[in-house]
C-alpha positions as a LaTeX table, in Angstrom:
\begin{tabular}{lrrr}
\hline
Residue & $x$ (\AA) & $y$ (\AA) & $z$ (\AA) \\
\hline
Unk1 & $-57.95$ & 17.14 & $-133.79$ \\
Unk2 & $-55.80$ & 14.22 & $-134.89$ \\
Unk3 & $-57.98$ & 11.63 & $-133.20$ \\
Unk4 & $-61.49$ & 13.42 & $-135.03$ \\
Unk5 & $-59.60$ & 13.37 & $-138.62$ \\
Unk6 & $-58.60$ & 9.56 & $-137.58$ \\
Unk7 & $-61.64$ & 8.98 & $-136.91$ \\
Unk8 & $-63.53$ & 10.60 & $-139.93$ \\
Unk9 & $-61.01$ & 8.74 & $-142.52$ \\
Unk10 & $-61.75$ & 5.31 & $-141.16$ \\
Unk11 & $-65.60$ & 5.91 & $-141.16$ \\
Unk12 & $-65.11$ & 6.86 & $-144.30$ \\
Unk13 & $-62.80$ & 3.58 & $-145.38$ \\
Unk14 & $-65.07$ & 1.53 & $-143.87$ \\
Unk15 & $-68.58$ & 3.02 & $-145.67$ \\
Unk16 & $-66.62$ & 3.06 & $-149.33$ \\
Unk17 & $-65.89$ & $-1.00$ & $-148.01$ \\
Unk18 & $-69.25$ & $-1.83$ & $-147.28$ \\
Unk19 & $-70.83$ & $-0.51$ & $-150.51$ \\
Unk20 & $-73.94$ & $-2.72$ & $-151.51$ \\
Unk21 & $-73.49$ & $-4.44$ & $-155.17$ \\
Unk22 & $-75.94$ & $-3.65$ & $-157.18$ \\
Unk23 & $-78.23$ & $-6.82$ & $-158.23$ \\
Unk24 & $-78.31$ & $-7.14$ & $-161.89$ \\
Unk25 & $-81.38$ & $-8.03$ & $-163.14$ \\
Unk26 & $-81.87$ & $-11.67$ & $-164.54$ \\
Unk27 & $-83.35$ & $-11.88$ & $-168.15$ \\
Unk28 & $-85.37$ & $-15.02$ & $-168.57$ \\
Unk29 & $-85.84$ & $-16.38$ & $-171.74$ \\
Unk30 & $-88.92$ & $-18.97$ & $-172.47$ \\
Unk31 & $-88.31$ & $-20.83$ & $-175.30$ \\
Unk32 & $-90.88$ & $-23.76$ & $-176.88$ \\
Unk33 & $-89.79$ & $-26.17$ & $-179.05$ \\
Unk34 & $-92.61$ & $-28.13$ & $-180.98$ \\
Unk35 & $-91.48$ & $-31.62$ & $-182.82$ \\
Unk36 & $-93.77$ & $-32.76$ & $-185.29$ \\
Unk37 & $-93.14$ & $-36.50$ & $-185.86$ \\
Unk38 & $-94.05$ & $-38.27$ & $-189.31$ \\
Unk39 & $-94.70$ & $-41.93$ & $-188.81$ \\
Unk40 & $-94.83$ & $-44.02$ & $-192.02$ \\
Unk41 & $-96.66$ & $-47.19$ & $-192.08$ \\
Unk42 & $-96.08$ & $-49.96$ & $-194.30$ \\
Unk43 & $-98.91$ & $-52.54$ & $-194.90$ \\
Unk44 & $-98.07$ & $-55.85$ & $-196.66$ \\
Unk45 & $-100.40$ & $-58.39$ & $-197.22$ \\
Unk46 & $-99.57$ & $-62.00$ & $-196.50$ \\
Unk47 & $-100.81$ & $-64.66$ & $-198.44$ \\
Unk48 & $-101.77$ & $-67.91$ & $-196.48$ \\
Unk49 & $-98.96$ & $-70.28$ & $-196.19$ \\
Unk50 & $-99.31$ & $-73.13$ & $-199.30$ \\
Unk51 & $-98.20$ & $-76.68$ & $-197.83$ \\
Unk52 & $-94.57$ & $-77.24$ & $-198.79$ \\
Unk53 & $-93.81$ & $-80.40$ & $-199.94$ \\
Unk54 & $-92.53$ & $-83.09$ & $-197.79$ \\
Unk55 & $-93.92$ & $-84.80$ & $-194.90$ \\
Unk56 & $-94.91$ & $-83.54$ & $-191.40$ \\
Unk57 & $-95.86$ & $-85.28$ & $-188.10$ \\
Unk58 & $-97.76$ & $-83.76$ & $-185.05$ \\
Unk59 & $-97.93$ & $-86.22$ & $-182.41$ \\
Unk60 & $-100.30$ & $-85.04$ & $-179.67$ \\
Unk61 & $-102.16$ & $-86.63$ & $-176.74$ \\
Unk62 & $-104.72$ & $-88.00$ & $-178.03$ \\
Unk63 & $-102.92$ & $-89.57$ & $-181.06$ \\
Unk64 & $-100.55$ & $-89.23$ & $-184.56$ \\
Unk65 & $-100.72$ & $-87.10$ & $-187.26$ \\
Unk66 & $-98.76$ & $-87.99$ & $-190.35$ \\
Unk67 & $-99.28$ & $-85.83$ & $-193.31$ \\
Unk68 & $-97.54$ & $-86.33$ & $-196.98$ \\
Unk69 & $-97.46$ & $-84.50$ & $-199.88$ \\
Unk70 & $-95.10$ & $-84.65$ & $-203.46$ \\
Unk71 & $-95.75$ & $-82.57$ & $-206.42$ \\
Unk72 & $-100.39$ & $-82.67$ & $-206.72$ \\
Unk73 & $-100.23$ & $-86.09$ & $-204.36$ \\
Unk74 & $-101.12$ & $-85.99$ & $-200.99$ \\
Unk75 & $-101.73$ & $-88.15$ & $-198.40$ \\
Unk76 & $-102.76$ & $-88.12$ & $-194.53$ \\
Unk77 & $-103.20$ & $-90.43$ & $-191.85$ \\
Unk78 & $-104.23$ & $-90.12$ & $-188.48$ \\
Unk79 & $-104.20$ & $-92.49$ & $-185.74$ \\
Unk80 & $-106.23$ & $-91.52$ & $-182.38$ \\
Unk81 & $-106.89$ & $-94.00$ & $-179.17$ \\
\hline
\end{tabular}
């Protein structure tokens, strides 16, 4: 009788042991984020570019360029081949 109630309290140690954990159940949460964006758009107009005063000089391959001006006088030469 010693051996049975041996027996019978480690079969019962060993099934409280090898209980099975309960799985909790996993909450999933969707979230959507929408992102508006604003874009601001700036126009300025630009004027064409008056000729500043001074002199200028383009020298290219088929000849000079030389253009002057000072105040309402202007002058320009060009020499080609």
């Amino acid at each position: 009788m010693k051996n049975i109630g041996m027996v019978i309290l480690a079969a019962m140690m060993i099934a409280s042991c090898g209980k099975k954990e309960e799985e909790k159940p996993t909450e999933v949460i969707n979230t959507t984020e929408t992102v508006e964006k604003t874009v601001i758009v700036d126009t300025v107009k630009v004027e064409a570019p008056e000729d500043k005063e001074g002199t200028t000089v383009k020298v290219g391959s088929d000849g000079v360029e030389i253009k002057s001006k000072n105040g309402d006088k202007s002058t320009s030469v060009e020499v080609k081949k």
